[in-house]
PDB file of C-alpha atoms and ligand atoms in Angstrom:
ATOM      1  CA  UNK A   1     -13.279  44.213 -34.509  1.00 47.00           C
ATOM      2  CA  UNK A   2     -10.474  42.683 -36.526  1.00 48.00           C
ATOM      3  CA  UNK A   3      -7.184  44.580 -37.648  1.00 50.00           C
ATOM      4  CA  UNK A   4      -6.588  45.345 -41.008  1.00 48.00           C
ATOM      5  CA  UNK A   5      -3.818  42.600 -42.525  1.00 51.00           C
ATOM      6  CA  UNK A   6      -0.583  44.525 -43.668  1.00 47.00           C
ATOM      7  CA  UNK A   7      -0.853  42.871 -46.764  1.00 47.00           C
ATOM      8  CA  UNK A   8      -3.367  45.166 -47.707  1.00 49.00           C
ATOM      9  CA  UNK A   9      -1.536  47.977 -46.570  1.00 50.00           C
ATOM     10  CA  UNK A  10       0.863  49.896 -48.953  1.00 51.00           C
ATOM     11  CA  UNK A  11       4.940  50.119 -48.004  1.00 51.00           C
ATOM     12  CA  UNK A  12       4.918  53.156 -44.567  1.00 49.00           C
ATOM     13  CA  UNK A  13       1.343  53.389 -44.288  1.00 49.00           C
ATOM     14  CA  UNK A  14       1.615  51.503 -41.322  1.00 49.00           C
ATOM     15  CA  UNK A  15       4.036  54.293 -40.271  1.00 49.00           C
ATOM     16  CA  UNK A  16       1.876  57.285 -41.606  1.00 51.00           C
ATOM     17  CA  UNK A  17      -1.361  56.180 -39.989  1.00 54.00           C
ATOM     18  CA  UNK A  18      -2.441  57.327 -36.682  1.00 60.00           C
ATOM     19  CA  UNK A  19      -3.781  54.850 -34.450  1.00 59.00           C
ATOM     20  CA  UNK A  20      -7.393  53.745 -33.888  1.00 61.00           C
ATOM     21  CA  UNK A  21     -11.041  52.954 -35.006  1.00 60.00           C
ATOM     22  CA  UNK A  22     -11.295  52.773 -38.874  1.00 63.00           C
ATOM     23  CA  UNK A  23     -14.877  53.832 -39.912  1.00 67.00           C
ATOM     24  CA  UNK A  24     -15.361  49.913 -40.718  1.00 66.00           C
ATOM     25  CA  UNK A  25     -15.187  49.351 -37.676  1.00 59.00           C
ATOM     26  CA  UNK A  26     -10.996  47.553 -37.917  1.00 64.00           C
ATOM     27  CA  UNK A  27      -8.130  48.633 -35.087  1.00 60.00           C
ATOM     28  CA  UNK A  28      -5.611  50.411 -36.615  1.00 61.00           C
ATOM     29  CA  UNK A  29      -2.374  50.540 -35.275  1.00 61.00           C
ATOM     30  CA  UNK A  30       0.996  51.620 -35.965  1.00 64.00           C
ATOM     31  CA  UNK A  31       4.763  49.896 -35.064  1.00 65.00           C
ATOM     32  CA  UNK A  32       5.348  52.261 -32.726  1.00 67.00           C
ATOM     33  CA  UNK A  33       1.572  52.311 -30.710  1.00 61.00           C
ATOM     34  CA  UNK A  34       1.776  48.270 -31.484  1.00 58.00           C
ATOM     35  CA  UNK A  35       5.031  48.091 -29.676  1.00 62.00           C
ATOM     36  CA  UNK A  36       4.028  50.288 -26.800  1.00 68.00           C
ATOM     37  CA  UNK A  37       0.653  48.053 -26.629  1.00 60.00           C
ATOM     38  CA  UNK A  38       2.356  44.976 -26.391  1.00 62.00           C
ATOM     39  CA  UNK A  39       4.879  46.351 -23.816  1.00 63.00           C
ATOM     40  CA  UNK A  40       1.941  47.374 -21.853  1.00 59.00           C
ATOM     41  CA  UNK A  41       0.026  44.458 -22.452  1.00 57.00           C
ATOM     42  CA  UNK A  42       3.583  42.071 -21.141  1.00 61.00           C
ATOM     43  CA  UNK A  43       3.523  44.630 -18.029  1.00 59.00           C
ATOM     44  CA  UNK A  44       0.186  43.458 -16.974  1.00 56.00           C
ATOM     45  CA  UNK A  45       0.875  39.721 -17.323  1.00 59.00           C
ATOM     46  CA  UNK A  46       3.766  40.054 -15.671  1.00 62.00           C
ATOM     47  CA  UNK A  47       2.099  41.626 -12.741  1.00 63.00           C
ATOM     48  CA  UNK A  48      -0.728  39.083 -12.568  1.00 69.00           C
ATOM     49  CA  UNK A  49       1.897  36.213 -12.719  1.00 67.00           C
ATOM     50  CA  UNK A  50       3.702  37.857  -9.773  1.00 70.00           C
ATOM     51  CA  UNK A  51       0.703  37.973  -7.822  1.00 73.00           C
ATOM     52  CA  UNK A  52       0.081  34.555  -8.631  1.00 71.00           C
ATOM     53  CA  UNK A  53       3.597  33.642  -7.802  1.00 73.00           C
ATOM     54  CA  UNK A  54       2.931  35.622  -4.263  1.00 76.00           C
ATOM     55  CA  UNK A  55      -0.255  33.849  -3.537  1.00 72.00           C
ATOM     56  CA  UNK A  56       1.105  29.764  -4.425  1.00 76.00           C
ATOM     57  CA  UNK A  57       4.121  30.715  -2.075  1.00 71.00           C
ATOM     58  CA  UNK A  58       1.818  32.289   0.702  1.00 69.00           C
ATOM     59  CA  UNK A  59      -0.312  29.048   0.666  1.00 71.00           C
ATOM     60  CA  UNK A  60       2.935  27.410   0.533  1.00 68.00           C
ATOM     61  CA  UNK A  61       4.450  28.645   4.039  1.00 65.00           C
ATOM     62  CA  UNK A  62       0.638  28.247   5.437  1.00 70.00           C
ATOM     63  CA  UNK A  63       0.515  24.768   4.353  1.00 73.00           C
ATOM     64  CA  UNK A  64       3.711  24.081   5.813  1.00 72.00           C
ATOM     65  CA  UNK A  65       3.095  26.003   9.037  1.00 81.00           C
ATOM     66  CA  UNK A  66       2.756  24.413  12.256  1.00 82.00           C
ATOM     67  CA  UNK A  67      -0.647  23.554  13.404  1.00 95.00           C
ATOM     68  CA  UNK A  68      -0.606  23.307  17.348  1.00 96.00           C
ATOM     69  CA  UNK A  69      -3.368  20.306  18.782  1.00 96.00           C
ATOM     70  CA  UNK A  70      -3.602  20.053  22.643  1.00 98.00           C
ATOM     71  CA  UNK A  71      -4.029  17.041  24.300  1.00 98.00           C
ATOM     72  CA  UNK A  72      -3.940  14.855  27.441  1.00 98.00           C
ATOM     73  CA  UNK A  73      -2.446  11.968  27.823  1.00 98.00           C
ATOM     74  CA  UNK A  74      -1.618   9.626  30.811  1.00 98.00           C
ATOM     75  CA  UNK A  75       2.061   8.359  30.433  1.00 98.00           C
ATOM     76  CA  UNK A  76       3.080   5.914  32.880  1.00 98.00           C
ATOM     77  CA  UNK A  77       0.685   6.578  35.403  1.00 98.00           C
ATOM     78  CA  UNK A  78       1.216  10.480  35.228  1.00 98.00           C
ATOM     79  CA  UNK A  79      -1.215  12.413  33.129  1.00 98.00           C
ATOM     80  CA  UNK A  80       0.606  15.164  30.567  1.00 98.00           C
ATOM     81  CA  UNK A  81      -0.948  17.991  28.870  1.00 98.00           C
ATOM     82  CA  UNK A  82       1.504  18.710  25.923  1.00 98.00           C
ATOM     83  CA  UNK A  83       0.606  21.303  22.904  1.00 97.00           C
ATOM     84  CA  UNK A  84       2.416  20.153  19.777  1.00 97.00           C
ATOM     85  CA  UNK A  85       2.797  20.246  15.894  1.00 97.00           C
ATOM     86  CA  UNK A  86      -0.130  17.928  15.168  1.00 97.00           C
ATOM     87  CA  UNK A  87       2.354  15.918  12.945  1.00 96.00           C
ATOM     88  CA  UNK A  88       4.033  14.969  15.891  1.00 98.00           C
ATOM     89  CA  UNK A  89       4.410  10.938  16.746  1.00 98.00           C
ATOM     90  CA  UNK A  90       3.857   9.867  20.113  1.00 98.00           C
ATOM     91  CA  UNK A  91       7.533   8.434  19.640  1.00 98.00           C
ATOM     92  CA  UNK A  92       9.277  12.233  19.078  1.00 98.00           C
ATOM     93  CA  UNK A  93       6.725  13.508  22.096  1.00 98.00           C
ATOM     94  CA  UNK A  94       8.265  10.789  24.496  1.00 98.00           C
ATOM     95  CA  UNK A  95      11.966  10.882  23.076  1.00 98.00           C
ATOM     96  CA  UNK A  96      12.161  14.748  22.263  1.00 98.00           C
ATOM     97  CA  UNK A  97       9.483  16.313  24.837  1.00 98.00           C
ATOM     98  CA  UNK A  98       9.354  13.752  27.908  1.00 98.00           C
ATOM     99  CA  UNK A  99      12.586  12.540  28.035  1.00 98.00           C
ATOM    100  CA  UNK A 100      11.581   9.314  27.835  1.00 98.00           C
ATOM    101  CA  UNK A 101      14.104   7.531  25.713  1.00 98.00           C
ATOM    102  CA  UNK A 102      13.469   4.238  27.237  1.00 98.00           C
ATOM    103  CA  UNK A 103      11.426   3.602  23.357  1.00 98.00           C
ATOM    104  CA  UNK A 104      14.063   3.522  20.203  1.00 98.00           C
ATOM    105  CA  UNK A 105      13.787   4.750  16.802  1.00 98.00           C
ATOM    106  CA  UNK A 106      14.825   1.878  14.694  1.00 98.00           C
ATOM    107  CA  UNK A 107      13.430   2.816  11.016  1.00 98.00           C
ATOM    108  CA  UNK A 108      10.583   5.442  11.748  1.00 98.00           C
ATOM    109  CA  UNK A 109       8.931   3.200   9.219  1.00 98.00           C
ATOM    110  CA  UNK A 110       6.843   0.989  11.244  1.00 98.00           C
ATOM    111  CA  UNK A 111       8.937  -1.834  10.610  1.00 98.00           C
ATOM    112  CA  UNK A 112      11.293  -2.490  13.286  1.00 98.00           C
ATOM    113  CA  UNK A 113       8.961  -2.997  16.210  1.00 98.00           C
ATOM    114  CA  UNK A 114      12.332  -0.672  18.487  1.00 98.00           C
ATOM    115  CA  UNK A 115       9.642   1.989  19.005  1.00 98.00           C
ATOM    116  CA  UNK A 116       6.727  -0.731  20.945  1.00 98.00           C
ATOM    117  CA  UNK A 117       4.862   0.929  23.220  1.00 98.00           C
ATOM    118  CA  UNK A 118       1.679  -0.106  25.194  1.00 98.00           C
ATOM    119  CA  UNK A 119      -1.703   2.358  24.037  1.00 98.00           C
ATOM    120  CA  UNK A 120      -4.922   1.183  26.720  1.00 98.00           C
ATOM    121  CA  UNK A 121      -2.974  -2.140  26.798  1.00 96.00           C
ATOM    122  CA  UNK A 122      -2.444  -2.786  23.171  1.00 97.00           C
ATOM    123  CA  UNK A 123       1.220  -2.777  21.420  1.00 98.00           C
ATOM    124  CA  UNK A 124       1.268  -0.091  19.095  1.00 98.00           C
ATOM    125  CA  UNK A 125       4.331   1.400  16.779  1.00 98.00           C
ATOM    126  CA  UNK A 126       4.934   4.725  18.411  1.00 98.00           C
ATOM    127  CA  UNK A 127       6.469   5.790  15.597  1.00 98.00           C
ATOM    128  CA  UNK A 128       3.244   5.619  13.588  1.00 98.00           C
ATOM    129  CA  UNK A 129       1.061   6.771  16.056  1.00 98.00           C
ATOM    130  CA  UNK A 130       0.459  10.550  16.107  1.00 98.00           C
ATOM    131  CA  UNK A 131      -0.002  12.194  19.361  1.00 98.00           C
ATOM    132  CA  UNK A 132      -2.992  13.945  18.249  1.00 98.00           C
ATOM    133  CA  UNK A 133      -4.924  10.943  18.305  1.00 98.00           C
ATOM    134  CA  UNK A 134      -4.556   9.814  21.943  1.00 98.00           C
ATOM    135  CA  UNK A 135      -6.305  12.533  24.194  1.00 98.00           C
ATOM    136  CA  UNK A 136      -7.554  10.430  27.141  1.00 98.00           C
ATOM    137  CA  UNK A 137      -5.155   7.407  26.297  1.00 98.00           C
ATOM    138  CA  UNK A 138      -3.124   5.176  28.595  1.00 98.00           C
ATOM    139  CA  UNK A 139       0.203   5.242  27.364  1.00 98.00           C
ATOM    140  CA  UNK A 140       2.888   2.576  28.938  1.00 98.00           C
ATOM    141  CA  UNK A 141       6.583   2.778  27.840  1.00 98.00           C
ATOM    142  CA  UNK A 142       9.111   0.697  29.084  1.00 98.00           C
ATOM    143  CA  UNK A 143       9.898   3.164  32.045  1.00 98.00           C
ATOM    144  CA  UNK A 144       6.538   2.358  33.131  1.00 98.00           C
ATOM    145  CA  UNK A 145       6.468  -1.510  33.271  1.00 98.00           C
ATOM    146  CA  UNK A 146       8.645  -1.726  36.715  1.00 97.00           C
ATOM    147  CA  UNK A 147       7.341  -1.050  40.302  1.00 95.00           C
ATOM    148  CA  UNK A 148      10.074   1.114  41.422  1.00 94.00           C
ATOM    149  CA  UNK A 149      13.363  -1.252  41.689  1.00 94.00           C
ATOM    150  CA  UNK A 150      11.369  -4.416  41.044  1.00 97.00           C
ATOM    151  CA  UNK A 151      11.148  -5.229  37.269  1.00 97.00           C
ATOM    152  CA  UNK A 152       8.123  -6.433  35.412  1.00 97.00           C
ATOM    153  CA  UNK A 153       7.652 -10.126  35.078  1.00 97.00           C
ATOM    154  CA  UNK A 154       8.658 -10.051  31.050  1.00 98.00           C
ATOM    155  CA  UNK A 155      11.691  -7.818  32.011  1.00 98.00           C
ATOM    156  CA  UNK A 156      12.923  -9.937  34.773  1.00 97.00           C
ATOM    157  CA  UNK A 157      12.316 -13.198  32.096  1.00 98.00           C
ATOM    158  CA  UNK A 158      14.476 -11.366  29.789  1.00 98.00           C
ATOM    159  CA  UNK A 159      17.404 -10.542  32.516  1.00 97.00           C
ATOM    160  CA  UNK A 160      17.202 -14.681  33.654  1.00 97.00           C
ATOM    161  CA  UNK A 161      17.199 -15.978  29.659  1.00 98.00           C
ATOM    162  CA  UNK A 162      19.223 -13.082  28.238  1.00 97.00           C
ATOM    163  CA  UNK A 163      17.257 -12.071  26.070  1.00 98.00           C
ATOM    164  CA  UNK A 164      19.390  -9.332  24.464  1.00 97.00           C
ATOM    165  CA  UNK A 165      22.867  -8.578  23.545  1.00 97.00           C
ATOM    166  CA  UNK A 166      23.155  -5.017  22.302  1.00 98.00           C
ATOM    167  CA  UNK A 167      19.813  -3.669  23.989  1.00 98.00           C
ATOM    168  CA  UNK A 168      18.584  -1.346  21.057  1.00 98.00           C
ATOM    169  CA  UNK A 169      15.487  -3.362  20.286  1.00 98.00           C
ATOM    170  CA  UNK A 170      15.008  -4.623  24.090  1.00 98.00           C
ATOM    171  CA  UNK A 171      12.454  -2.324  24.786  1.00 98.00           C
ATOM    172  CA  UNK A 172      10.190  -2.864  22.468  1.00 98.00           C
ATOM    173  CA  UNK A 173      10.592  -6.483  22.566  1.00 98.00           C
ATOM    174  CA  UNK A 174       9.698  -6.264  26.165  1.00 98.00           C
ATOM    175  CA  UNK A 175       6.649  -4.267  25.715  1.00 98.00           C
ATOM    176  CA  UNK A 176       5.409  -6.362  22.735  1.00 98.00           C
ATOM    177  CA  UNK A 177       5.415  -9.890  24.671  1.00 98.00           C
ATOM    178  CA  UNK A 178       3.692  -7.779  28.002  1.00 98.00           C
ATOM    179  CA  UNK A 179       0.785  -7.014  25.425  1.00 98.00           C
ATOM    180  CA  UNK A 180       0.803 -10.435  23.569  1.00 97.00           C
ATOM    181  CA  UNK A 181       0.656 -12.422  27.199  1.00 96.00           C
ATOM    182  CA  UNK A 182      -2.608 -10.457  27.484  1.00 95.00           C
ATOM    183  CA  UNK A 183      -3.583 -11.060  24.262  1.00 94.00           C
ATOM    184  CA  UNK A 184      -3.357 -14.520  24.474  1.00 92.00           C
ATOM    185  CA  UNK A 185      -4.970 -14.508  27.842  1.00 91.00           C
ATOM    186  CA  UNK A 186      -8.420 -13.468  26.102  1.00 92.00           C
ATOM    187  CA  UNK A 187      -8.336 -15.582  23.045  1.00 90.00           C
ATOM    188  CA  UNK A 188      -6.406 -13.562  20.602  1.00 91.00           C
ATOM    189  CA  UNK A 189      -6.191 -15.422  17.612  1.00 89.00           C
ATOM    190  CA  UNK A 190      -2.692 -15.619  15.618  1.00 91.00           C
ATOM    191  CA  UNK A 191      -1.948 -17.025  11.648  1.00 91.00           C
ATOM    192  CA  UNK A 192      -0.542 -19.715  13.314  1.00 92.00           C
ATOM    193  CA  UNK A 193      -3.269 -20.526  15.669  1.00 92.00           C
ATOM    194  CA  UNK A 194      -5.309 -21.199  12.588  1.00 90.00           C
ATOM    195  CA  UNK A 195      -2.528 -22.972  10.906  1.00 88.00           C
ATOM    196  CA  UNK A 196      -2.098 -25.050  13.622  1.00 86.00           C
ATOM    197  CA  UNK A 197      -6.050 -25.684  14.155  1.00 86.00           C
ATOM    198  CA  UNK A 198      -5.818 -23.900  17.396  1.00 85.00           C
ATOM    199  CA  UNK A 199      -8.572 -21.730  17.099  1.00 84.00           C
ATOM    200  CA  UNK A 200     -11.409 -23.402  17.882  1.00 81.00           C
ATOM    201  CA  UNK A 201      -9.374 -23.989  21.439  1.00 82.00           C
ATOM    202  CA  UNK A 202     -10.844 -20.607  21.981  1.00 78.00           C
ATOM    203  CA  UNK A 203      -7.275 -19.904  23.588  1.00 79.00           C
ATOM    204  CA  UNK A 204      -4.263 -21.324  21.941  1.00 83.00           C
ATOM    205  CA  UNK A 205      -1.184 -22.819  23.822  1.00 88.00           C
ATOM    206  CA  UNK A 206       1.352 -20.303  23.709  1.00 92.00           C
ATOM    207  CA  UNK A 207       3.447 -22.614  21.626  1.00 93.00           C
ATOM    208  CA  UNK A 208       7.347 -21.362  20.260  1.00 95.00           C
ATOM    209  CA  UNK A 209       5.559 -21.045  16.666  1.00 95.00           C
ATOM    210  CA  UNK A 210       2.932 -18.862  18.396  1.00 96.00           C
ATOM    211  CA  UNK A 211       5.877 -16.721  20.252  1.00 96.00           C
ATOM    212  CA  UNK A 212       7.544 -16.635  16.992  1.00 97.00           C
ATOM    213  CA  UNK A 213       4.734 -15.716  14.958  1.00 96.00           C
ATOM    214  CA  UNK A 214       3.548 -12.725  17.944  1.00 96.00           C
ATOM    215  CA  UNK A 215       6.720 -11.121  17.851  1.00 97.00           C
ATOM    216  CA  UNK A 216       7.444 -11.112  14.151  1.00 97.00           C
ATOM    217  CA  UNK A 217       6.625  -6.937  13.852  1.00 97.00           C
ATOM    218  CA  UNK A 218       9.945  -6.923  16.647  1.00 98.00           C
ATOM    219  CA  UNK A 219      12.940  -7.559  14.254  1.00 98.00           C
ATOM    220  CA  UNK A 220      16.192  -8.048  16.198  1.00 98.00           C
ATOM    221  CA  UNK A 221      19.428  -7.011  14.501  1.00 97.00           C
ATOM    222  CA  UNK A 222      21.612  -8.772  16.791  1.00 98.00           C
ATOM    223  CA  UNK A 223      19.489 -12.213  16.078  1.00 97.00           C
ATOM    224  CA  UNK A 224      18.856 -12.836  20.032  1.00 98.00           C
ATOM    225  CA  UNK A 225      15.883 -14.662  18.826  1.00 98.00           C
ATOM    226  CA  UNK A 226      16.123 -17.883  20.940  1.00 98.00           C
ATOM    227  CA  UNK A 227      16.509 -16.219  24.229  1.00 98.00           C
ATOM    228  CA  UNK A 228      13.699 -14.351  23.566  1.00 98.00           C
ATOM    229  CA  UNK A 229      11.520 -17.349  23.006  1.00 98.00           C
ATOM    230  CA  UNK A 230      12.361 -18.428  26.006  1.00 97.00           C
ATOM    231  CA  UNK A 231      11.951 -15.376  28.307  1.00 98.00           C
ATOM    232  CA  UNK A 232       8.408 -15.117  26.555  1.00 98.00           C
ATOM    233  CA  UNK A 233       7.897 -18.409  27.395  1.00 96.00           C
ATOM    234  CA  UNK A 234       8.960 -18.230  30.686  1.00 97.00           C
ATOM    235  CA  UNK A 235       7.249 -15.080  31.296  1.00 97.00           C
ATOM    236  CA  UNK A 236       3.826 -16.598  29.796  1.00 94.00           C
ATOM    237  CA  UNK A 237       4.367 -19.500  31.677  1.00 88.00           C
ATOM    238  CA  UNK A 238       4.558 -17.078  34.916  1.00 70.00           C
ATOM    239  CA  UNK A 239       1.300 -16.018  34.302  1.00 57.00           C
ATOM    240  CA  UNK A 240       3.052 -12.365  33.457  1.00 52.00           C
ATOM    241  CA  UNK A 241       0.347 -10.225  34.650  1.00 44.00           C
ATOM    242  CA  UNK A 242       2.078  -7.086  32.871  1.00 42.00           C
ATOM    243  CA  UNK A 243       2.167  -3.794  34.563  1.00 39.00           C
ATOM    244  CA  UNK A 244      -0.148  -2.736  31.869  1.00 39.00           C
ATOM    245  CA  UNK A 245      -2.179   0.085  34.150  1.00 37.00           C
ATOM    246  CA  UNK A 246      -5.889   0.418  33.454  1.00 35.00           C
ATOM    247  CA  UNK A 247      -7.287   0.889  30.420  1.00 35.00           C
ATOM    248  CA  UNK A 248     -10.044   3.175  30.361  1.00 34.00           C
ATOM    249  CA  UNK A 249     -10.413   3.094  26.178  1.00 36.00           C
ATOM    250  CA  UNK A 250      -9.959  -0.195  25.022  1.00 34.00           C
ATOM    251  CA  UNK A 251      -9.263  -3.052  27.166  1.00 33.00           C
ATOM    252  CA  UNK A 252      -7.270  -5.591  25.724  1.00 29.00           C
ATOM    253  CA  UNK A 253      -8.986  -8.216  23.727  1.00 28.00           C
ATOM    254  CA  UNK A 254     -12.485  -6.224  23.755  1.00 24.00           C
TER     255      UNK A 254
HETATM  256 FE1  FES B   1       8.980   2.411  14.892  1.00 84.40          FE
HETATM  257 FE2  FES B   1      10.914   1.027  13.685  1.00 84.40          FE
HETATM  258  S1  FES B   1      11.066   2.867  14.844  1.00 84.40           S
HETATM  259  S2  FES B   1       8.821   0.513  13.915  1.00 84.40           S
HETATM  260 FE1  FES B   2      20.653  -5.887  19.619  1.00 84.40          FE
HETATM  261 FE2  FES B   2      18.197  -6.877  19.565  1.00 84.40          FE
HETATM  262  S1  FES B   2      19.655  -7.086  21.106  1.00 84.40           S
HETATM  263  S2  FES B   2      19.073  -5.470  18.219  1.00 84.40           S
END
């Protein structure tokens, strides 16, 4: 079906004609059943696009919409069930659901180390950790590392060497050398054990270097580096056994 060019049409025949099927077989239209045609025709896509529109922003708000993960988690000894947004970190459950602000949020980034907490004995970044992911974990924060009034080995090493001035990344700090005393304790290897050719020693000294080197994901803004080389080092040196709790997932250095 084609429709007849208006070249080939005289001056008002388009007018004159009445619209339809030619006996060839061509459409034949006039302005006026053209124009209502295309009006109609614009009506329709304009309803299709709206539906379209409708369904992209319905899939929008369910795409955005919370999705709700339950799970249980031991925190400090006492076990929590907690519902949440499975986009939640462990860092906003503690901070914004447990009240634990003991743990910081430095940069949310991952690169701060203010946010250290202890997961089945191992330092992770809380704020990269999604709660979702720990049902049946072993979660130590900082509130968890003292036995009532009488502070943790690495926190009392910290106190005695002064290992802070303004506090903010204190926390973390602390719970990062508690997990690398252990680490070290079963032969965790570090770049600079290997740069050093300490790793055929099966367990490296924990040397300053080594401290350094351990701690680098735990920036400090206030540069209270020194003192906390030495409260790790004293704190190693101790024999720290961290209040780490049991680990019933991973134990450290398996
Ligand atoms: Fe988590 Fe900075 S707040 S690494
Ligand atoms: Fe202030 Fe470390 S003591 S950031």
């Amino acid at each position: 079906m084609s429709i007849a060019p208006c070249s080939e049409r005289q001056d008002g025949e388009l007018d004159d004609m009445k619209p339809g099927v030619t006996e060839d077989g061509e459409l034949r239209l006039t302005r006026r059943s053209f124009v209502q045609s295309a009006g109609v025709l614009a009506a329709g896509v304009a309803a299709g696009a709206g539906k379209v529109a409708e369904a992209q922003a319905a899939s929008e708000v369910r795409a955005g919409a919370p999705r709700i993960h339950a799970v249980t988690v031991t925190i400090n000894g006492k076990q929590q069930q907690m519902s949440l947004d499975t986009r939640t970190t462990l860092l906003d459950a503690l901070r914004e659901h447990l009240d634990l602000t003991g743990s910081k949020k430095g940069c949310d980034h991952g690169q701060c180390g203010a946010c250290t907490v202890l997961v089945d004995g191992r330092r992770v970044n809380a704020c990269l950790t999604l709660l979702a992911t720990l049902d049946g974990a072993q979660v130590t924060t900082i509130e968890g590392l003292a036995q009532g009034d009488t502070l943790s080995p690495v926190q009392a090493a910290f106190l005695h060497h002064d290992g802070f001035q303004c506090g903010y990344c204190t926390p973390g700090q602390i719970c990062s050398a508690t997990a690398l005393i252990e680490e070290q304790k079963h032969g965790m290897l570090s770049q600079v054990s290997w740069e050093k050719g300490m790793a055929a020693t099966g367990r490296p000294e924990l040397s300053d270097d080594e401290i350094r080197e351990r701690m680098s994901g735990n920036i400090c803004r206030c540069g209270a580096y020194p003192n906390i080389v030495a409260a790790v080092r004293a704190a190693a040196g101790m024999g720290a056994a961290a209040s780490l709790g049991s680990s019933s997932r991973n134990e450290v250095g398996a």
